[in-house]
Every structure is written in structure tokens, then in C-alpha cells.
Amino acid sequence: MQMQLVEGDALAGSVTQLNEVESVHSQSFKSAIGKAKGWRQLVPFIGPAFIAAVAYIDPGNYATNIQAGSQFGYMLLWVVVISNLMAILIQMLSAKIGIATSHNLPEIVRQEWPKSVTIFYWLQGEVMVMATDLAEFIGAALGFHLVFGLPMIPAAILTAICAMVILAFQVRGFRPLEMVIASMVFIVVIAFSTEILFAMPAFKPLMNGFVPKFQGTDSILLAAGILGATVMPHAIYMHSGLTCRRVIGQTPEERKKIFRFEQVDILIAMIIAGIINMIMLAVAGSTFFGKEVISDLTVAFHGFGTYIMPGAALLFGIGLLSAGLSSSSVGTLAGDIMMQGFIHRSIPVFLRRICTMLPPLIIIISGINATKALVMSQVILSFGIALAIIPLVIFTSKKRIMGALVNHRLTTATAWGVAAVVICLNVFLLYQTFAG
């Protein structure tokens, strides 16, 4: 498979700054697929969506799903399905803008909008990344604490070391990192797939959970939490960065074909993420519903050991640990993509990782409740949702920017509808958080 370095202007070359020790090579469409036929043509395109999908199985999702299942049983499973469909559409648009333009979303914002707006986007993006890393880092440290019995401070230090090791896989390019992230996602899949066998939810009540319904205002609030916290702003920026120069289409037909291959990648990764979230909720519903409402991950861990068996608690902890480590590394990559896109600057990725680890380390050392810190990080992330979705929908709807991959009118209308729902739900959650 012959590789060729894509040459271009300074902006196009800025992606090489994603890591000082990494040279980013792109392939033309023809060199990427070579003489491969059938499903083998998909291989060069599999990977980016798995990195983006990690944002949908982070420790914040754990907390929401466990509480929803323990409080309302299987009733809100349909909300998980709807939120997953929304996420698929948003990630499709993010991948498409990268394929159509060979630029990531932050770069396009810098090209299309005033400098002052771009600087504002960069600053809020850095805050979003720190909030994201707060949730993921604390989740991973909590995983080490629960699985190995380590005190939180040594667990946090071990988390920092592991995060650095994972980022070191970039030295050989994004492909090794994608394989590591995908492996960690499958660890989560195996952990929860095994756990649901232990929990053994009743089939008929489980199926009833896919029928839309509510039970009082608390169920509406939790549904808003599941839906509103689904789309992560850093995943939107990052996915466009992972696809923009991975495989280059020289003609509209090639770009369309690349996008079709990437759609398969997205569907596989996002369906897996959706299934994991459904299993989380179902296991919590089968185990805790009617017994106690769980809003703390430590309580959930011990609850699985009490109500099922110690092995179930161990699987929960392993899943949390794997999800936290993988999503924490992804947040660092997203921050680098945003910085080089918005302001055409970059810092060494390991230095960035150290900077983003400081807030969660301080929180852990100070003794603040880890689950409460997770919840507050989700509140902060709510502010960045609209700022990420709005330019994505605007730009993917412009033929001047997208060319042959411009959104169909129905796609644009649906995307604006999804954006409106996500934004309104996040505003509602912010109101509930501060007023309630």
C-alpha cells in the first residue's frame, strides 16, 4: 500500500502539529484501496469513528445510565436509542465535512468567520476539553480505586502514567492509537455483555423499555440528562480532524465513495456505543430497580457485588477503568486538533496532557466527591454543545464549502431539529442544576 505525503498551504500542513513526534501521511483514494475488492476496501477507513465513539461511553454516561436504570428500571431504554440516532447523524456530518474539504471543523471556522470569533471558539474549546478530561480522568482513577483497592491519590497518579503510555502509541501514527482505543472499547463491550448474563433481565419488561413513555417529572429530567449529554462537543471537532486528510478524494465521485465507507465505520462504532449504553441501563434496572436509587458510581460498584456477585462488581470496575482511560486520551487529541485549527498553533501533546491532568488531580487530592465532580463537568460541557453543532450544520449546508457532499435539504432540516433538541435539553439541564 503506497503512501504519499499531501502537500499544501500552511493551513493544510498544520495537522502535522498534532504531535511533534508524528508525521501525518495521507493517502489518495486510489492508493488507499489499491487492488482491494469487496469488504477489504473498507479497511483503510475503519478507525476514526471508534475514537469519536469513546465520547459516548465515558464515565459521565455511566453515571446517567446507572441512575436511570436504578430509578426507573428499563423504562428509558428508548431514550438511549433516540440519543444514539442523534449522535450518529451529528458524527456523520462531522466526518463528511472533513472528507469534503480536507480541513477540520476548527480550520473552517477560522477560514469563514472573524478572528475574534475564532479566538473565542478556541478559548471555550480549551475549557470544554478540560471539563471533558475532568470526567474521564476521575472516572479512570475511580476505576483503579474500585478494581485494585488503591487510594484515590495513587490511583490518579497511575491514571496519569497510563494516559501518557496510550498517547505514546501516536509515535507510529494514528493507526496504532486507533487499535489501542478500539481494543479498550471492546473490553467495555465484553465486560458489560458478561454482566448482563449475570443480571439476567426479564425479556418482556426489557422490550417494554423501548416503548416511549414517562413516569413523572423525574423521569423526564433523567431522559433530558441522557439526551442532552449525548453529543460531546470535542467529538464533533475531533471526528472532522480524523477524516480530513486520512484518505484524499481528488474527484467528487471519490469523495462520495470515501464518505460511504466512513458511514460504515460510523455505524459500526456508534451502534456498539449505543448497545453498551443500553446494557448499562438494563443491568442497573435489573439489579437495583425497586431496591435503591444509585447516583454514585462507588455505590453502584458495591451494589453489583451485593445484589449479583463480586465478579459483577469487578466487571463494572474494569469497564469503567477502560472507558475512562480511552476517553481521557481522546480528549487530549481533540484539544490539539482545536488549537491548531482555530489559531494555527500547537503545543507538544504530552505537555497538553500534563496541563489537562492538573485540575482532576487537584480535585482528587482535595477529597471532593468524584461522582459530584463528574456531574459538574457535564454541566460545563453543556455550554459547548450549541457552539459545536451550529457551525457544523451551517457549513455542511453550504455547497460552496461542501461541493458534491453538501447536505440534502431533509438532512439539514433533521440536523437543525436535532441541534434544537440537544440545545434546549442542555439549557433545561442547566436551569435544573442551578435552580433546583
mmCIF file of N, CA, C and O in Angstrom, residues 183-238:
data_model
loop_
_atom_site.group_PDB
_atom_site.id
_atom_site.type_symbol
_atom_site.label_atom_id
_atom_site.label_comp_id
_atom_site.label_asym_id
_atom_site.label_seq_id
_atom_site.Cartn_x
_atom_site.Cartn_y
_atom_site.Cartn_z
ATOM 1 N N SER A 183 -9.489 -1.530 21.045
ATOM 2 C CA SER A 183 -9.342 -2.668 21.966
ATOM 3 C C SER A 183 -9.967 -2.355 23.320
ATOM 4 O O SER A 183 -10.623 -3.204 23.930
ATOM 5 N N MET A 184 -9.778 -1.122 23.777
ATOM 6 C CA MET A 184 -10.332 -0.731 25.071
ATOM 7 C C MET A 184 -11.859 -0.634 25.012
ATOM 8 O O MET A 184 -12.554 -0.949 25.980
ATOM 9 N N VAL A 185 -12.372 -0.214 23.862
ATOM 10 C CA VAL A 185 -13.828 -0.203 23.677
ATOM 11 C C VAL A 185 -14.372 -1.622 23.767
ATOM 12 O O VAL A 185 -15.404 -1.866 24.413
ATOM 13 N N PHE A 186 -13.678 -2.569 23.161
ATOM 14 C CA PHE A 186 -14.154 -3.952 23.190
ATOM 15 C C PHE A 186 -14.011 -4.568 24.580
ATOM 16 O O PHE A 186 -14.764 -5.480 24.926
ATOM 17 N N ILE A 187 -13.090 -4.074 25.386
ATOM 18 C CA ILE A 187 -13.028 -4.511 26.780
ATOM 19 C C ILE A 187 -14.309 -4.109 27.500
ATOM 20 O O ILE A 187 -14.895 -4.889 28.266
ATOM 21 N N VAL A 188 -14.771 -2.879 27.230
ATOM 22 C CA VAL A 188 -16.033 -2.414 27.819
ATOM 23 C C VAL A 188 -17.191 -3.284 27.323
ATOM 24 O O VAL A 188 -18.076 -3.660 28.103
ATOM 25 N N VAL A 189 -17.179 -3.599 26.030
ATOM 26 C CA VAL A 189 -18.236 -4.444 25.451
ATOM 27 C C VAL A 189 -18.265 -5.801 26.141
ATOM 28 O O VAL A 189 -19.331 -6.290 26.555
ATOM 29 N N ILE A 190 -17.103 -6.428 26.278
ATOM 30 C CA ILE A 190 -17.025 -7.757 26.897
ATOM 31 C C ILE A 190 -17.466 -7.696 28.360
ATOM 32 O O ILE A 190 -18.218 -8.564 28.844
ATOM 33 N N ALA A 191 -17.028 -6.653 29.070
ATOM 34 C CA ALA A 191 -17.366 -6.532 30.493
ATOM 35 C C ALA A 191 -18.870 -6.454 30.692
ATOM 36 O O ALA A 191 -19.440 -7.183 31.517
ATOM 37 N N PHE A 192 -19.544 -5.601 29.920
ATOM 38 C CA PHE A 192 -20.982 -5.426 30.129
ATOM 39 C C PHE A 192 -21.809 -6.539 29.487
ATOM 40 O O PHE A 192 -22.902 -6.853 29.968
ATOM 41 N N SER A 193 -21.298 -7.118 28.408
ATOM 42 C CA SER A 193 -22.002 -8.264 27.827
ATOM 43 C C SER A 193 -22.021 -9.428 28.807
ATOM 44 O O SER A 193 -23.026 -10.143 28.930
ATOM 45 N N THR A 194 -20.913 -9.623 29.513
ATOM 46 C CA THR A 194 -20.865 -10.667 30.531
ATOM 47 C C THR A 194 -21.743 -10.300 31.720
ATOM 48 O O THR A 194 -22.438 -11.155 32.283
ATOM 49 N N GLU A 195 -21.731 -9.024 32.071
ATOM 50 C CA GLU A 195 -22.506 -8.577 33.234
ATOM 51 C C GLU A 195 -24.001 -8.769 33.028
ATOM 52 O O GLU A 195 -24.732 -9.114 33.964
ATOM 53 N N ILE A 196 -24.480 -8.550 31.813
ATOM 54 C CA ILE A 196 -25.923 -8.701 31.581
ATOM 55 C C ILE A 196 -26.339 -10.169 31.684
ATOM 56 O O ILE A 196 -27.485 -10.485 31.996
ATOM 57 N N LEU A 197 -25.390 -11.079 31.429
ATOM 58 C CA LEU A 197 -25.683 -12.503 31.624
ATOM 59 C C LEU A 197 -25.864 -12.820 33.106
ATOM 60 O O LEU A 197 -26.677 -13.663 33.482
ATOM 61 N N PHE A 198 -25.092 -12.126 33.941
ATOM 62 C CA PHE A 198 -25.255 -12.297 35.390
ATOM 63 C C PHE A 198 -26.569 -11.685 35.863
ATOM 64 O O PHE A 198 -27.267 -12.256 36.711
ATOM 65 N N ALA A 199 -26.911 -10.505 35.319
ATOM 66 C CA ALA A 199 -28.107 -9.791 35.785
ATOM 67 C C ALA A 199 -29.395 -10.449 35.299
ATOM 68 O O ALA A 199 -30.419 -10.403 35.979
ATOM 69 N N MET A 200 -29.355 -11.048 34.096
ATOM 70 C CA MET A 200 -30.494 -11.760 33.512
ATOM 71 C C MET A 200 -31.812 -10.957 33.597
ATOM 72 O O MET A 200 -32.735 -11.316 34.331
ATOM 73 N N PRO A 201 -31.917 -9.838 32.861
ATOM 74 C CA PRO A 201 -33.169 -9.067 32.879
ATOM 75 C C PRO A 201 -34.311 -9.846 32.242
ATOM 76 O O PRO A 201 -34.098 -10.631 31.307
ATOM 77 N N ALA A 202 -35.515 -9.632 32.763
ATOM 78 C CA ALA A 202 -36.696 -10.303 32.208
ATOM 79 C C ALA A 202 -36.982 -9.757 30.812
ATOM 80 O O ALA A 202 -36.953 -8.543 30.586
ATOM 81 N N PHE A 203 -37.292 -10.653 29.872
ATOM 82 C CA PHE A 203 -37.388 -10.271 28.459
ATOM 83 C C PHE A 203 -38.527 -9.282 28.189
ATOM 84 O O PHE A 203 -38.319 -8.242 27.554
ATOM 85 N N LYS A 204 -39.723 -9.574 28.672
ATOM 86 C CA LYS A 204 -40.877 -8.731 28.345
ATOM 87 C C LYS A 204 -40.742 -7.313 28.910
ATOM 88 O O LYS A 204 -40.926 -6.336 28.169
ATOM 89 N N PRO A 205 -40.403 -7.143 30.192
ATOM 90 C CA PRO A 205 -40.190 -5.777 30.693
ATOM 91 C C PRO A 205 -39.065 -5.055 29.956
ATOM 92 O O PRO A 205 -39.134 -3.840 29.738
ATOM 93 N N LEU A 206 -38.040 -5.807 29.568
ATOM 94 C CA LEU A 206 -36.933 -5.211 28.823
ATOM 95 C C LEU A 206 -37.418 -4.649 27.497
ATOM 96 O O LEU A 206 -37.092 -3.518 27.118
ATOM 97 N N MET A 207 -38.212 -5.416 26.759
ATOM 98 C CA MET A 207 -38.747 -4.957 25.478
ATOM 99 C C MET A 207 -39.698 -3.774 25.656
ATOM 100 O O MET A 207 -39.749 -2.877 24.816
ATOM 101 N N ASN A 208 -40.432 -3.752 26.769
ATOM 102 C CA ASN A 208 -41.338 -2.626 27.036
ATOM 103 C C ASN A 208 -40.570 -1.316 27.210
ATOM 104 O O ASN A 208 -41.122 -0.227 27.018
ATOM 105 N N GLY A 209 -39.287 -1.427 27.561
ATOM 106 C CA GLY A 209 -38.475 -0.228 27.726
ATOM 107 C C GLY A 209 -38.215 0.513 26.439
ATOM 108 O O GLY A 209 -37.798 1.685 26.465
ATOM 109 N N PHE A 210 -38.454 -0.133 25.309
ATOM 110 C CA PHE A 210 -38.258 0.528 24.015
ATOM 111 C C PHE A 210 -39.517 1.237 23.534
ATOM 112 O O PHE A 210 -39.529 1.810 22.449
ATOM 113 N N VAL A 211 -40.587 1.189 24.317
ATOM 114 C CA VAL A 211 -41.827 1.900 24.012
ATOM 115 C C VAL A 211 -41.778 3.257 24.712
ATOM 116 O O VAL A 211 -41.662 3.318 25.944
ATOM 117 N N PRO A 212 -41.855 4.377 23.973
ATOM 118 C CA PRO A 212 -41.721 5.699 24.593
ATOM 119 C C PRO A 212 -42.785 5.975 25.653
ATOM 120 O O PRO A 212 -43.980 5.838 25.397
ATOM 121 N N LYS A 213 -42.334 6.344 26.838
ATOM 122 C CA LYS A 213 -43.244 6.731 27.926
ATOM 123 C C LYS A 213 -42.426 7.375 29.038
ATOM 124 O O LYS A 213 -41.208 7.211 29.115
ATOM 125 N N PHE A 214 -43.150 8.102 29.912
ATOM 126 C CA PHE A 214 -42.530 8.732 31.075
ATOM 127 C C PHE A 214 -43.325 8.366 32.318
ATOM 128 O O PHE A 214 -44.447 7.873 32.237
ATOM 129 N N GLN A 215 -42.719 8.663 33.466
ATOM 130 C CA GLN A 215 -43.391 8.432 34.732
ATOM 131 C C GLN A 215 -43.009 9.562 35.692
ATOM 132 O O GLN A 215 -42.088 9.443 36.497
ATOM 133 N N GLY A 216 -43.722 10.676 35.575
ATOM 134 C CA GLY A 216 -43.441 11.820 36.435
ATOM 135 C C GLY A 216 -42.303 12.685 35.928
ATOM 136 O O GLY A 216 -41.601 12.346 34.966
ATOM 137 N N THR A 217 -42.100 13.819 36.589
ATOM 138 C CA THR A 217 -41.095 14.787 36.145
ATOM 139 C C THR A 217 -39.666 14.274 36.315
ATOM 140 O O THR A 217 -38.774 14.654 35.550
ATOM 141 N N ASP A 218 -39.433 13.420 37.300
ATOM 142 C CA ASP A 218 -38.079 12.893 37.494
ATOM 143 C C ASP A 218 -37.619 12.074 36.287
ATOM 144 O O ASP A 218 -36.450 12.129 35.894
ATOM 145 N N SER A 219 -38.538 11.307 35.704
ATOM 146 C CA SER A 219 -38.170 10.515 34.522
ATOM 147 C C SER A 219 -37.882 11.421 33.332
ATOM 148 O O SER A 219 -36.992 11.141 32.522
ATOM 149 N N ILE A 220 -38.634 12.533 33.218
ATOM 150 C CA ILE A 220 -38.377 13.498 32.137
ATOM 151 C C ILE A 220 -37.006 14.135 32.317
ATOM 152 O O ILE A 220 -36.241 14.305 31.358
ATOM 153 N N LEU A 221 -36.683 14.474 33.563
ATOM 154 C CA LEU A 221 -35.382 15.078 33.840
ATOM 155 C C LEU A 221 -34.240 14.127 33.514
ATOM 156 O O LEU A 221 -33.229 14.524 32.913
ATOM 157 N N LEU A 222 -34.396 12.854 33.875
ATOM 158 C CA LEU A 222 -33.350 11.882 33.554
ATOM 159 C C LEU A 222 -33.246 11.639 32.058
ATOM 160 O O LEU A 222 -32.148 11.468 31.519
ATOM 161 N N ALA A 223 -34.393 11.617 31.374
ATOM 162 C CA ALA A 223 -34.372 11.483 29.910
ATOM 163 C C ALA A 223 -33.628 12.650 29.282
ATOM 164 O O ALA A 223 -32.841 12.474 28.332
ATOM 165 N N ALA A 224 -33.864 13.858 29.818
ATOM 166 C CA ALA A 224 -33.145 15.035 29.329
ATOM 167 C C ALA A 224 -31.655 14.897 29.579
ATOM 168 O O ALA A 224 -30.822 15.294 28.747
ATOM 169 N N GLY A 225 -31.300 14.302 30.727
ATOM 170 C CA GLY A 225 -29.896 14.076 31.028
ATOM 171 C C GLY A 225 -29.238 13.125 30.043
ATOM 172 O O GLY A 225 -28.115 13.356 29.596
ATOM 173 N N ILE A 226 -29.952 12.056 29.690
ATOM 174 C CA ILE A 226 -29.410 11.084 28.727
ATOM 175 C C ILE A 226 -29.260 11.707 27.343
ATOM 176 O O ILE A 226 -28.220 11.587 26.692
ATOM 177 N N LEU A 227 -30.320 12.394 26.897
ATOM 178 C CA LEU A 227 -30.304 13.006 25.567
ATOM 179 C C LEU A 227 -29.356 14.201 25.505
ATOM 180 O O LEU A 227 -28.550 14.334 24.587
ATOM 181 N N GLY A 228 -29.486 15.071 26.494
ATOM 182 C CA GLY A 228 -28.723 16.312 26.452
ATOM 183 C C GLY A 228 -27.236 16.130 26.595
ATOM 184 O O GLY A 228 -26.453 16.936 26.080
ATOM 185 N N ALA A 229 -26.813 15.088 27.282
ATOM 186 C CA ALA A 229 -25.380 14.850 27.481
ATOM 187 C C ALA A 229 -24.810 13.885 26.449
ATOM 188 O O ALA A 229 -23.666 13.460 26.570
ATOM 189 N N THR A 230 -25.593 13.551 25.429
ATOM 190 C CA THR A 230 -25.143 12.558 24.449
ATOM 191 C C THR A 230 -24.059 13.112 23.546
ATOM 192 O O THR A 230 -22.989 12.535 23.388
ATOM 193 N N VAL A 231 -24.338 14.248 22.903
ATOM 194 C CA VAL A 231 -23.407 14.798 21.922
ATOM 195 C C VAL A 231 -22.322 15.578 22.648
ATOM 196 O O VAL A 231 -22.593 16.565 23.316
ATOM 197 N N MET A 232 -21.083 15.135 22.519
ATOM 198 C CA MET A 232 -19.958 15.793 23.164
ATOM 199 C C MET A 232 -19.291 16.750 22.186
ATOM 200 O O MET A 232 -18.959 16.354 21.059
ATOM 201 N N PRO A 233 -19.080 18.004 22.569
ATOM 202 C CA PRO A 233 -18.509 18.976 21.628
ATOM 203 C C PRO A 233 -17.144 18.570 21.090
ATOM 204 O O PRO A 233 -16.858 18.757 19.901
ATOM 205 N N HIS A 234 -16.292 17.980 21.932
ATOM 206 C CA HIS A 234 -14.949 17.635 21.457
ATOM 207 C C HIS A 234 -14.994 16.528 20.411
ATOM 208 O O HIS A 234 -14.141 16.474 19.517
ATOM 209 N N ALA A 235 -16.008 15.635 20.482
ATOM 210 C CA ALA A 235 -16.123 14.566 19.492
ATOM 211 C C ALA A 235 -16.468 15.125 18.116
ATOM 212 O O ALA A 235 -16.044 14.590 17.082
ATOM 213 N N ILE A 236 -17.239 16.215 18.085
ATOM 214 C CA ILE A 236 -17.611 16.844 16.813
ATOM 215 C C ILE A 236 -16.378 17.427 16.128
ATOM 216 O O ILE A 236 -16.124 17.187 14.940
ATOM 217 N N TYR A 237 -15.604 18.209 16.886
ATOM 218 C CA TYR A 237 -14.392 18.806 16.303
ATOM 219 C C TYR A 237 -13.393 17.728 15.902
ATOM 220 O O TYR A 237 -12.774 17.796 14.838
ATOM 221 N N MET A 238 -13.237 16.726 16.753
ATOM 222 C CA MET A 238 -12.195 15.728 16.547
ATOM 223 C C MET A 238 -12.458 14.839 15.342
ATOM 224 O O MET A 238 -11.545 14.537 14.571
#
